[in-house]
Amino acid sequence: MIAPVSRLWNNSIYPKLVTGFLLAIIPVYIVAMILNESGANHVREKNTQSIHARMTFYMRSLEQELSSTKMLMNNLSQDSDLQKLSTIAPAMPRSEYFQSVNRLHDKMRLLQGSNQYIESAKVYIPLISKTIQESSYVDPLPENQVAALIDAPNNVIFSWNHKLLLGLANPDYPRSGKDPGFVIVTELSISDLQQALLTLATGSGGAAIISSDQGWSIFNAGGEELGAQILSKVDQEGLAEARLLKQSYDENISVGNAAYWTSVMHSDYLNADLVMFVPQSEFIGPLSQYRMILFGLSTFSIIVVIVFSYWIYNRIHRPLHRMVRAFRKIDIGNLQVKLTHVHNDEFRYLYEQFNLMVERLEVLIDEVYEQKIRSQRFELKQLQSQINPHFLYNSFFTLHQMGEMHDFENIVRFTRILGEYFKFITRNASDDVALEAEVAHAKAYVDIQTIRFRHRITAHWEPIPEAYTSYGVPLLVLQPLIENAYEHGLEDKEANGRIEISMSDNSDGLTICIEDNGEALTESKLTQLRDLLACPEVNSEVTGLLNVHRRLQLKFGPAGGLQLSRSRLGGLKIEMRLPPEKGTRHDV
């Protein structure tokens, strides 16, 4: 039955939330509009100081980065390997020559990693007409690049072919008048510098670095056109005066219908200017100035927030918290949970639906869990029963042959082993057995096969790790894998057949490997076997492998099962995975 609209409105939390937020927000908006205009000057001053501080920090950081790089380049110019290669390279033994080159490769990598803005580092040695980079040994530098370096000895950064470079020539050509013995050049990453400028810019503004001689410039990505228009309108006389006084120069510049607050800071070290421009609308920002009005507004807002939050806590937070705790109890398996609510609102409806859900969930879990357990036990018994007749035919055939040969000694031994074998697989105990008992049964099977194949096939066993002797495994999981090696891998082996059973304990559990040296396994057959394990519903001659794989996964889940690969002996390698924490102890 649908409740009347008026009753729903009175019981709902929604109108109370709307009323409370309006009481808190409307006065804030009214006062904020009054304070916005009156606080403009103060905000402008604070923003100016903040931007100047950011520009100063950026410029000092960039200068320090480049200064450190120049220092490393100067230190590198004194390197013994570089001195040798630039003076006596033709006379050096080849081994010593290439050792020096390799060491220079390492030093170029160190030089490149010394600065976040360096894209590459290289040294050009005219004597050997080679350029050594971080990981290459290439042709000489272009002559015009070397000339550009020599022509700009006093500039930290020089431009060549749309690239920004740091360079060092030894000896210094203007001082010595001699051609350099080597040249060290590092290329700056323009994209990284642009990205750094982009982080410096705020909002829709931008930033740029302009050399004083206009030889090069860097704008933040996407800000070239706007930056060029703003720079063209900067008062050059005021900028020159600010440079002399070593101060920042600030100016309001209009471009089209927009006004931009522009600040310029000069770097003597770089002989360049750092320019930053911000739209006036973003520069002024939201304002709040009058202290008494703000104090009164804050006091009122705090009272409203405290009272309203307390009401929210009682009407919303506490019911939600109770529901969250109830869900946590369900998460850990406790379904004996029931919620009650005294108020006639949305939470009462939610609590009633929650209680109905828990009751239905408990019924469904019981039904599904019981059905799953029965289904798994039925499938496990069905798979296990498929193994019992699989070995019976060959056993009686072998016994018949020994009877015809009057080999009574082996008949006695064979029937004893065979009796123990079938006593094990017909036992009415648990579906699981200790790994030690399973291995003993598999060894009995190997003894039977040894009699059958007349020592044409030998088996080598490794001992069980002590921690896994009582590890619980499904009945008859090891013998079918060994049987597969006899029947499919070594069936045509006339002599020197070999089976190896190894066990390795690691952090992922126990891995049991069965390998043979059969010669009949092809890559296509191996692929087919893997596909069969991936699709266990397919039936073929490898039912034993599928049987074991399926039962291991029924017991252990995805952590258990079989993996197939090529053995180092040449035949098939089967790996059985047993997880460490799932085993249970059983009597042998």
Coordinates of C-alpha atoms in Angstrom, one line a residue:
M1 CA 0.0 0.0 0.0
I2 CA 1.4 3.4 -1.0
A3 CA 1.5 5.9 1.9
P4 CA 0.0 9.4 1.3
V5 CA 2.4 12.0 0.0
S6 CA 2.1 14.2 3.0
R7 CA 2.9 11.4 5.4
L8 CA 5.9 10.3 3.3
W9 CA 7.2 13.8 3.2
N10 CA 6.9 14.2 7.0
N11 CA 8.6 10.9 7.7
S12 CA 11.3 11.3 5.0
I13 CA 14.8 12.5 5.9
Y14 CA 15.0 14.5 2.6
P15 CA 13.2 17.7 3.6
K16 CA 15.1 17.8 6.9
L17 CA 18.4 17.6 5.0
V18 CA 17.3 20.3 2.5
T19 CA 16.2 22.6 5.3
G20 CA 19.4 22.2 7.3
F21 CA 21.7 22.8 4.3
L22 CA 19.8 25.9 3.3
L23 CA 20.2 27.3 6.8
A24 CA 24.0 26.9 6.5
I25 CA 24.5 27.8 2.9
I26 CA 22.3 30.9 2.3
P27 CA 24.0 33.2 4.8
V28 CA 27.4 32.0 3.5
Y29 CA 26.5 33.0 0.0
I30 CA 25.2 36.4 1.0
V31 CA 28.2 37.3 3.1
A32 CA 30.6 35.9 0.5
M33 CA 29.2 38.3 -2.1
I34 CA 29.8 41.2 0.2
L35 CA 33.3 40.2 1.1
N36 CA 34.4 39.3 -2.5
E37 CA 34.8 42.9 -3.7
S38 CA 36.2 44.4 -0.5
G39 CA 39.0 41.9 -0.1
A40 CA 40.4 42.1 -3.7
N41 CA 43.5 44.2 -2.8
H42 CA 44.5 42.0 0.0
V43 CA 44.1 38.8 -2.1
R44 CA 46.0 40.4 -5.0
E45 CA 49.0 41.2 -2.7
K46 CA 49.0 37.7 -1.2
N47 CA 48.8 36.0 -4.6
T48 CA 51.6 38.2 -5.9
Q49 CA 53.9 37.2 -3.1
S50 CA 53.0 33.6 -3.6
I51 CA 53.7 33.7 -7.3
H52 CA 57.0 35.5 -6.8
A53 CA 58.0 32.9 -4.3
R54 CA 57.1 30.1 -6.8
M55 CA 59.0 31.8 -9.6
T56 CA 62.0 32.4 -7.4
F57 CA 62.0 28.7 -6.3
Y58 CA 61.7 27.5 -9.9
M59 CA 64.4 29.8 -11.2
R60 CA 66.8 28.9 -8.4
S61 CA 66.1 25.2 -8.8
L62 CA 66.8 25.4 -12.6
E63 CA 70.0 27.4 -12.0
Q64 CA 71.2 24.9 -9.5
E65 CA 70.4 22.0 -11.8
L66 CA 72.3 23.6 -14.7
S67 CA 75.1 24.8 -12.5
S68 CA 75.6 21.2 -11.1
T69 CA 75.6 19.9 -14.7
K70 CA 78.2 22.4 -15.8
M71 CA 80.3 21.5 -12.8
L72 CA 80.1 17.8 -13.7
M73 CA 81.1 18.7 -17.2
N74 CA 84.1 20.6 -15.9
N75 CA 85.1 17.7 -13.7
L76 CA 84.7 15.3 -16.7
S77 CA 87.0 17.5 -18.8
Q78 CA 89.8 16.5 -16.4
D79 CA 89.1 12.8 -16.7
S80 CA 92.2 10.7 -17.5
D81 CA 90.4 8.5 -20.1
L82 CA 89.1 11.6 -21.9
Q83 CA 92.6 13.2 -21.8
K84 CA 94.2 10.1 -23.3
L85 CA 91.7 9.6 -26.0
S86 CA 91.9 13.3 -27.1
T87 CA 95.7 13.3 -27.1
I88 CA 97.3 9.8 -27.6
A89 CA 94.4 7.6 -28.9
P90 CA 96.3 6.4 -32.0
A91 CA 99.2 5.2 -29.8
M92 CA 97.0 3.4 -27.2
P93 CA 96.8 -0.4 -27.3
R94 CA 93.3 -1.5 -28.6
S95 CA 92.3 -3.1 -25.3
E96 CA 93.2 0.0 -23.3
Y97 CA 91.5 2.2 -26.0
F98 CA 88.2 0.3 -25.8
Q99 CA 88.3 0.1 -22.0
S100 CA 88.6 3.9 -21.9
V101 CA 85.7 4.2 -24.4
N102 CA 83.6 1.9 -22.2
R103 CA 84.4 3.9 -19.1
L104 CA 83.4 7.1 -20.9
H105 CA 80.0 5.4 -21.8
D106 CA 79.4 5.0 -18.1
K107 CA 80.4 8.6 -17.3
M108 CA 78.1 9.8 -20.0
R109 CA 75.2 7.9 -18.4
L110 CA 76.1 9.4 -15.0
L111 CA 76.1 12.9 -16.6
Q112 CA 72.8 12.2 -18.3
G113 CA 71.2 11.1 -15.0
S114 CA 72.6 14.1 -13.0
N115 CA 69.8 16.4 -14.2
Q116 CA 66.1 15.8 -14.7
Y117 CA 66.1 18.0 -17.7
I118 CA 69.0 16.3 -19.6
E119 CA 67.9 14.2 -22.6
S120 CA 71.3 13.1 -23.8
A121 CA 75.0 13.6 -23.1
K122 CA 77.9 13.1 -25.5
V123 CA 81.6 13.9 -25.9
Y124 CA 83.1 14.6 -29.3
I125 CA 86.9 13.8 -29.8
P126 CA 88.3 15.2 -33.1
L127 CA 91.4 13.1 -32.8
I128 CA 89.4 9.9 -33.3
S129 CA 86.6 11.5 -35.2
K130 CA 84.0 9.9 -32.9
T131 CA 81.2 10.9 -30.6
I132 CA 80.8 8.9 -27.4
Q133 CA 77.3 8.8 -26.0
E134 CA 75.6 6.9 -23.1
S135 CA 75.4 3.7 -25.1
S136 CA 76.7 4.4 -28.6
Y137 CA 79.9 5.2 -30.5
V138 CA 78.9 7.3 -33.5
D139 CA 80.2 9.7 -36.1
P140 CA 81.6 13.2 -35.3
L141 CA 79.4 16.2 -34.3
P142 CA 78.3 18.5 -37.1
E143 CA 80.8 21.3 -37.6
N144 CA 78.1 23.9 -37.3
Q145 CA 77.1 22.5 -33.9
V146 CA 80.7 22.8 -32.7
A147 CA 80.9 26.3 -34.1
A148 CA 77.7 27.3 -32.3
L149 CA 79.3 26.1 -29.0
I150 CA 82.5 28.1 -29.7
D151 CA 80.6 31.2 -30.6
A152 CA 78.5 31.2 -27.4
P153 CA 81.2 30.7 -24.7
N154 CA 79.6 33.0 -22.1
N155 CA 76.1 31.6 -22.3
V156 CA 75.1 28.6 -20.1
I157 CA 72.5 27.5 -22.7
F158 CA 72.9 27.9 -26.5
S159 CA 70.6 27.0 -29.3
W160 CA 71.4 24.9 -32.3
N161 CA 69.1 23.4 -34.9
H162 CA 66.0 24.0 -32.6
K163 CA 67.7 22.3 -29.7
L164 CA 68.9 23.7 -26.4
L165 CA 72.4 22.6 -25.4
L166 CA 75.0 22.9 -22.7
G167 CA 78.5 22.8 -24.0
L168 CA 82.2 22.8 -23.0
A169 CA 85.2 22.9 -25.2
N170 CA 88.7 22.0 -24.1
P171 CA 90.9 23.9 -24.5
D172 CA 88.7 27.0 -24.5
Y173 CA 89.0 28.4 -28.0
P174 CA 88.5 32.1 -27.3
R175 CA 91.2 32.0 -24.7
S176 CA 93.7 29.7 -26.3
G177 CA 93.0 30.3 -30.0
K178 CA 93.5 26.5 -30.5
D179 CA 91.0 24.0 -31.9
P180 CA 89.4 22.1 -29.0
G181 CA 90.8 18.6 -28.2
F182 CA 87.3 17.5 -27.2
V183 CA 83.8 18.9 -26.8
I184 CA 81.3 17.9 -24.2
V185 CA 77.6 18.6 -25.1
T186 CA 74.4 17.8 -23.1
E187 CA 71.0 18.3 -24.8
L188 CA 68.2 19.6 -22.6
S189 CA 64.8 18.1 -23.0
I190 CA 62.5 20.8 -24.2
S191 CA 59.4 18.7 -23.4
D192 CA 60.5 18.3 -19.8
L193 CA 61.2 22.0 -19.5
Q194 CA 57.8 22.7 -21.0
Q195 CA 56.2 20.3 -18.5
A196 CA 57.9 22.0 -15.6
L197 CA 56.6 25.4 -16.9
L198 CA 53.1 23.9 -17.1
T199 CA 53.3 22.9 -13.5
L200 CA 54.4 26.4 -12.6
A201 CA 51.5 28.0 -14.5
T202 CA 48.1 28.1 -12.8
G203 CA 44.7 27.7 -14.3
S204 CA 44.4 29.2 -17.8
G205 CA 47.7 31.1 -17.4
G206 CA 51.1 30.2 -18.7
A207 CA 54.8 30.5 -18.2
A208 CA 57.9 31.0 -20.5
I209 CA 61.7 31.3 -20.3
I210 CA 63.1 33.8 -22.8
S211 CA 66.9 34.4 -23.4
S212 CA 67.9 38.1 -23.2
D213 CA 69.4 38.0 -26.7
Q214 CA 66.2 36.3 -28.0
G215 CA 68.4 33.4 -29.1
W216 CA 66.0 30.8 -27.7
S217 CA 62.7 30.6 -25.8
I218 CA 60.6 28.0 -24.1
F219 CA 56.8 28.2 -23.5
N220 CA 54.6 25.8 -21.6
A221 CA 52.8 23.4 -23.9
G222 CA 49.9 25.1 -25.7
G223 CA 50.8 28.6 -24.5
E224 CA 53.1 29.8 -27.3
E225 CA 50.6 32.0 -29.1
L226 CA 49.2 33.7 -26.0
G227 CA 52.6 34.1 -24.5
A228 CA 54.0 35.7 -27.6
Q229 CA 51.2 38.3 -27.6
I230 CA 51.7 39.1 -24.0
L231 CA 55.5 39.4 -24.3
S232 CA 55.1 41.8 -27.2
K233 CA 53.1 44.2 -25.0
V234 CA 55.5 44.2 -22.0
D235 CA 56.9 47.7 -21.2
Q236 CA 60.6 47.2 -22.1
E237 CA 61.8 50.3 -20.2
G238 CA 60.1 49.2 -17.0
L239 CA 61.5 45.7 -17.5
A240 CA 65.1 47.1 -18.0
E241 CA 64.8 49.2 -14.8
A242 CA 63.6 46.2 -12.8
R243 CA 66.6 44.2 -14.1
L244 CA 69.0 46.9 -12.9
L245 CA 67.4 46.8 -9.5
K246 CA 67.4 43.0 -9.6
Q247 CA 63.6 43.0 -8.9
S248 CA 60.6 41.3 -10.4
Y249 CA 58.6 43.3 -12.9
D250 CA 54.8 43.1 -12.7
E251 CA 52.3 44.5 -15.2
N252 CA 48.6 44.1 -16.2
I253 CA 48.4 43.4 -19.9
S254 CA 45.2 43.1 -22.0
V255 CA 45.0 40.7 -24.9
G256 CA 41.7 40.9 -26.7
N257 CA 38.9 41.0 -24.1
A258 CA 40.9 39.3 -21.4
A259 CA 43.3 40.9 -18.9
Y260 CA 46.4 39.1 -17.6
W261 CA 48.5 39.8 -14.6
T262 CA 52.1 39.3 -15.8
S263 CA 55.3 38.9 -13.8
V264 CA 58.9 38.8 -15.2
M265 CA 62.0 37.7 -13.2
H266 CA 65.5 37.9 -14.7
S267 CA 68.3 35.4 -14.2
D268 CA 71.9 36.7 -14.6
Y269 CA 73.3 33.2 -14.6
L270 CA 71.1 32.0 -17.5
N271 CA 70.9 35.5 -19.1
A272 CA 67.2 34.9 -19.5
D273 CA 63.8 36.0 -18.1
L274 CA 61.2 33.8 -16.5
V275 CA 57.7 35.1 -17.5
M276 CA 54.5 34.1 -15.8
F277 CA 51.0 35.3 -16.8
V278 CA 47.7 34.6 -15.0
P279 CA 44.1 35.8 -16.0
Q280 CA 42.9 38.5 -13.7
S281 CA 39.8 36.5 -12.9
E282 CA 41.9 33.6 -11.6
F283 CA 44.4 35.8 -10.0
I284 CA 41.9 37.6 -7.7
G285 CA 39.9 34.5 -6.9
P286 CA 37.2 34.1 -4.2
L287 CA 37.6 36.7 -1.5
S288 CA 36.9 37.0 2.2
Q289 CA 38.2 40.1 4.0
Y290 CA 36.2 41.5 7.0
R291 CA 37.4 39.7 10.1
M292 CA 34.4 40.4 12.3
I293 CA 31.8 39.5 9.7
L294 CA 33.8 36.3 8.9
F295 CA 34.0 35.5 12.6
G296 CA 30.3 35.9 13.0
L297 CA 29.6 33.8 9.9
S298 CA 32.1 31.1 11.0
T299 CA 30.5 31.0 14.5
F300 CA 27.0 30.6 13.0
S301 CA 28.2 28.0 10.5
I302 CA 30.0 26.0 13.1
I303 CA 26.9 26.0 15.4
V304 CA 24.7 24.9 12.4
V305 CA 27.2 22.2 11.4
I306 CA 27.5 20.8 14.9
V307 CA 23.8 20.7 15.6
F308 CA 22.9 19.4 12.1
S309 CA 25.8 16.9 12.2
Y310 CA 24.5 15.5 15.5
W311 CA 21.1 15.2 14.1
I312 CA 22.5 13.5 11.0
Y313 CA 24.5 11.2 13.2
N314 CA 21.4 10.0 15.1
R315 CA 19.0 9.7 12.1
I316 CA 21.4 8.5 9.4
H317 CA 24.9 7.5 10.6
R318 CA 23.8 5.3 13.5
P319 CA 21.4 3.2 11.4
L320 CA 23.9 2.9 8.6
H321 CA 26.6 1.9 11.1
R322 CA 24.3 -0.8 12.5
M323 CA 23.7 -2.1 9.0
V324 CA 27.4 -2.2 8.2
R325 CA 28.1 -4.1 11.4
A326 CA 25.3 -6.5 10.5
F327 CA 26.8 -7.1 7.0
R328 CA 30.2 -7.7 8.6
K329 CA 28.7 -10.4 10.8
I330 CA 27.2 -12.0 7.7
D331 CA 30.6 -11.8 6.0
I332 CA 32.1 -13.9 8.7
G333 CA 29.3 -16.5 8.5
N334 CA 27.0 -15.3 11.3
L335 CA 23.5 -15.4 9.8
Q336 CA 21.7 -15.0 13.2
V337 CA 21.3 -11.2 12.6
K338 CA 18.1 -9.2 13.0
L339 CA 17.7 -5.4 12.8
T340 CA 15.0 -3.3 14.4
H341 CA 14.3 0.5 14.0
V342 CA 12.1 2.6 16.1
H343 CA 11.5 5.5 13.6
N344 CA 9.0 5.2 10.8
D345 CA 11.3 6.3 8.0
E346 CA 13.4 4.8 5.1
F347 CA 15.7 2.8 7.4
R348 CA 12.8 0.9 8.9
Y349 CA 11.9 -0.4 5.4
L350 CA 15.6 -1.2 4.7
Y351 CA 15.9 -3.1 8.0
E352 CA 12.7 -5.2 7.2
Q353 CA 14.1 -6.0 3.7
F354 CA 17.5 -6.8 5.2
N355 CA 15.9 -9.2 7.7
L356 CA 14.0 -10.9 4.9
M357 CA 17.2 -11.2 2.8
V358 CA 19.1 -12.8 5.7
E359 CA 16.4 -15.4 6.3
R360 CA 16.3 -16.2 2.6
L361 CA 20.0 -16.2 2.3
E362 CA 20.3 -18.7 5.2
V363 CA 17.9 -21.1 3.5
L364 CA 19.6 -20.8 0.1
I365 CA 23.1 -21.3 1.6
D366 CA 22.0 -24.5 3.4
E367 CA 20.4 -25.8 0.2
V368 CA 23.2 -24.9 -2.1
Y369 CA 26.0 -26.1 0.3
E370 CA 24.3 -29.4 0.9
Q371 CA 23.7 -29.9 -2.8
K372 CA 27.3 -29.1 -3.7
I373 CA 28.7 -31.5 -1.1
R374 CA 26.5 -34.3 -2.3
S375 CA 27.4 -33.6 -6.0
Q376 CA 31.1 -33.5 -5.3
R377 CA 31.1 -36.7 -3.2
F378 CA 29.1 -38.4 -6.0
E379 CA 31.5 -37.2 -8.7
L380 CA 34.5 -38.2 -6.5
K381 CA 33.1 -41.7 -6.0
Q382 CA 32.3 -42.0 -9.7
L383 CA 35.8 -41.0 -10.8
Q384 CA 37.4 -43.2 -8.2
S385 CA 35.5 -46.2 -9.3
Q386 CA 36.7 -45.8 -12.9
I387 CA 40.2 -46.7 -11.8
N388 CA 39.5 -50.0 -10.1
P389 CA 38.9 -52.1 -13.3
H390 CA 41.5 -50.3 -15.3
F391 CA 44.4 -52.4 -14.0
L392 CA 42.6 -55.7 -13.6
Y393 CA 42.9 -56.9 -17.2
N394 CA 46.7 -56.7 -17.6
S395 CA 47.2 -58.3 -14.2
F396 CA 45.3 -61.4 -15.0
F397 CA 46.9 -61.7 -18.4
T398 CA 50.4 -61.5 -16.8
L399 CA 49.4 -64.1 -14.2
H400 CA 48.1 -66.4 -17.0
Q401 CA 51.5 -66.1 -18.8
M402 CA 53.4 -67.0 -15.6
G403 CA 51.1 -70.0 -15.1
E404 CA 51.8 -71.3 -18.6
M405 CA 55.5 -70.9 -18.0
H406 CA 55.2 -72.8 -14.6
D407 CA 56.9 -69.8 -12.9
F408 CA 55.5 -70.7 -9.5
E409 CA 58.0 -68.5 -7.5
N410 CA 56.9 -65.4 -9.3
I411 CA 53.3 -66.5 -9.2
V412 CA 53.4 -66.6 -5.4
R413 CA 55.2 -63.2 -5.3
F414 CA 52.9 -61.7 -7.9
T415 CA 49.6 -62.9 -6.3
R416 CA 50.8 -61.5 -2.9
I417 CA 51.6 -58.1 -4.3
L418 CA 48.4 -58.1 -6.4
G419 CA 46.3 -59.0 -3.3
E420 CA 47.8 -56.1 -1.4
Y421 CA 47.2 -53.9 -4.4
F422 CA 43.5 -54.7 -4.6
K423 CA 43.1 -54.7 -0.9
F424 CA 44.2 -51.1 -0.9
I425 CA 41.9 -49.9 -3.7
T426 CA 38.8 -51.7 -2.3
R427 CA 39.2 -50.4 1.2
N428 CA 36.0 -48.8 2.7
A429 CA 37.9 -46.1 4.7
S430 CA 37.9 -42.4 4.0
D431 CA 38.1 -41.0 0.4
D432 CA 41.5 -39.6 1.4
V433 CA 44.6 -41.4 2.5
A434 CA 48.0 -40.4 3.8
L435 CA 50.6 -39.6 1.1
E436 CA 52.9 -42.3 2.6
A437 CA 50.2 -45.0 2.1
E438 CA 49.5 -43.7 -1.4
V439 CA 53.2 -44.0 -2.3
A440 CA 53.4 -47.5 -0.8
H441 CA 50.5 -48.5 -3.0
A442 CA 52.1 -47.0 -6.1
K443 CA 55.4 -48.9 -5.3
A444 CA 53.4 -52.1 -5.1
Y445 CA 52.0 -51.3 -8.6
V446 CA 55.6 -50.7 -9.8
D447 CA 56.7 -54.1 -8.4
I448 CA 53.8 -55.7 -10.4
Q449 CA 54.9 -54.0 -13.6
T450 CA 58.5 -54.9 -13.0
I451 CA 57.5 -58.6 -13.0
R452 CA 55.3 -58.0 -16.0
F453 CA 58.0 -56.2 -18.1
R454 CA 60.9 -58.5 -17.0
H455 CA 63.1 -55.6 -16.0
R456 CA 62.9 -53.9 -19.4
I457 CA 61.7 -50.8 -17.4
T458 CA 63.2 -49.6 -14.1
A459 CA 61.7 -47.0 -11.7
H460 CA 63.6 -44.6 -9.4
W461 CA 62.0 -43.2 -6.4
E462 CA 62.9 -40.2 -4.2
P463 CA 61.8 -40.2 -0.6
I464 CA 58.8 -38.2 0.6
P465 CA 59.7 -35.0 2.5
E466 CA 59.2 -35.6 6.2
A467 CA 56.6 -32.8 6.5
Y468 CA 54.3 -34.5 4.0
T469 CA 54.3 -38.2 5.0
S470 CA 50.9 -37.8 6.6
Y471 CA 49.6 -35.3 4.1
G472 CA 46.0 -36.2 3.0
V473 CA 45.5 -36.9 -0.7
P474 CA 42.6 -38.5 -2.6
L475 CA 42.8 -42.2 -3.0
L476 CA 44.6 -43.5 -6.1
V477 CA 46.1 -40.3 -7.5
L478 CA 49.7 -41.4 -7.9
Q479 CA 49.3 -45.0 -9.4
P480 CA 47.3 -43.9 -12.5
L481 CA 50.1 -41.4 -13.4
I482 CA 52.8 -44.1 -13.2
E483 CA 50.5 -46.4 -15.1
N484 CA 50.2 -43.8 -17.9
A485 CA 54.0 -43.9 -18.2
Y486 CA 54.0 -47.7 -18.6
E487 CA 51.1 -48.0 -20.9
H488 CA 51.6 -44.9 -23.2
G489 CA 55.2 -43.7 -22.8
L490 CA 57.2 -46.9 -22.5
E491 CA 54.9 -49.5 -24.1
D492 CA 57.2 -49.9 -27.2
K493 CA 60.4 -49.6 -25.3
E494 CA 62.4 -52.9 -25.8
A495 CA 65.1 -52.1 -23.2
N496 CA 66.5 -49.3 -20.9
G497 CA 63.0 -47.9 -20.1
R498 CA 63.2 -45.6 -17.1
I499 CA 60.7 -43.9 -14.9
E500 CA 61.7 -41.3 -12.2
I501 CA 59.4 -40.2 -9.4
S502 CA 60.7 -37.1 -7.5
M503 CA 59.2 -34.9 -4.8
S504 CA 60.2 -31.3 -4.1
D505 CA 59.0 -29.2 -1.1
N506 CA 58.7 -25.4 -1.7
S507 CA 56.7 -22.4 -0.5
D508 CA 53.9 -23.3 -2.8
G509 CA 53.5 -26.7 -1.4
L510 CA 54.6 -30.2 -2.6
T511 CA 55.3 -31.0 -6.2
I512 CA 55.5 -34.7 -7.3
C513 CA 57.0 -35.2 -10.7
I514 CA 56.7 -38.4 -12.8
E515 CA 59.0 -38.6 -15.8
D516 CA 59.8 -41.2 -18.4
N517 CA 62.2 -41.6 -21.3
G518 CA 59.6 -42.7 -23.8
E519 CA 60.2 -41.8 -27.5
A520 CA 56.6 -41.8 -28.8
L521 CA 55.6 -38.3 -27.4
T522 CA 55.3 -35.7 -30.1
E523 CA 54.8 -32.0 -29.7
S524 CA 51.3 -32.3 -31.2
K525 CA 50.5 -35.2 -28.8
L526 CA 51.8 -33.1 -25.9
T527 CA 49.6 -30.2 -27.0
Q528 CA 46.6 -32.5 -27.2
L529 CA 47.2 -33.8 -23.7
R530 CA 47.3 -30.3 -22.3
D531 CA 44.1 -29.4 -24.1
L532 CA 42.4 -32.4 -22.6
L533 CA 43.4 -31.3 -19.1
A534 CA 42.1 -27.8 -19.9
C535 CA 38.8 -29.4 -21.0
P536 CA 38.1 -32.3 -18.6
E537 CA 34.7 -33.1 -20.1
V538 CA 36.5 -34.6 -23.2
N539 CA 36.9 -38.4 -23.0
S540 CA 39.9 -40.2 -24.6
E541 CA 42.6 -42.7 -23.9
V542 CA 44.1 -40.5 -21.1
T543 CA 41.1 -41.0 -18.8
G544 CA 43.5 -41.7 -16.0
L545 CA 45.2 -38.3 -16.3
L546 CA 41.9 -36.5 -16.5
N547 CA 40.5 -38.5 -13.6
V548 CA 43.4 -37.6 -11.3
H549 CA 43.4 -34.0 -12.4
R550 CA 39.7 -33.6 -11.8
R551 CA 39.8 -35.2 -8.3
L552 CA 42.8 -33.0 -7.2
Q553 CA 40.9 -29.9 -8.3
L554 CA 37.7 -31.1 -6.5
K555 CA 39.7 -31.4 -3.3
F556 CA 42.2 -28.6 -3.5
G557 CA 40.5 -26.2 -5.9
P558 CA 42.7 -24.2 -8.5
A559 CA 45.8 -24.7 -6.3
G560 CA 45.8 -28.4 -7.1
G561 CA 46.0 -30.4 -10.3
L562 CA 48.4 -31.6 -13.0
Q563 CA 50.8 -29.8 -15.3
L564 CA 52.3 -31.6 -18.4
S565 CA 55.5 -30.8 -20.2
R566 CA 58.5 -32.4 -22.0
S567 CA 60.7 -34.4 -19.6
R568 CA 64.5 -33.9 -19.6
L569 CA 64.6 -37.7 -20.2
G570 CA 62.8 -37.2 -23.5
G571 CA 59.3 -38.5 -22.6
L572 CA 56.4 -37.0 -20.7
K573 CA 56.7 -35.0 -17.4
I574 CA 53.7 -34.9 -15.1
E575 CA 53.8 -32.5 -12.2
M576 CA 51.2 -33.0 -9.4
R577 CA 50.7 -29.8 -7.2
L578 CA 49.6 -30.2 -3.6
P579 CA 49.1 -26.9 -1.7
P580 CA 50.7 -26.7 1.8
E581 CA 47.8 -25.7 4.0
K582 CA 45.1 -28.0 2.7
G583 CA 46.5 -31.3 3.8
T584 CA 45.0 -33.3 6.7
R585 CA 46.5 -36.2 8.6
H586 CA 45.4 -39.8 8.1
D587 CA 46.4 -43.2 9.4
V588 CA 48.6 -45.2 7.1

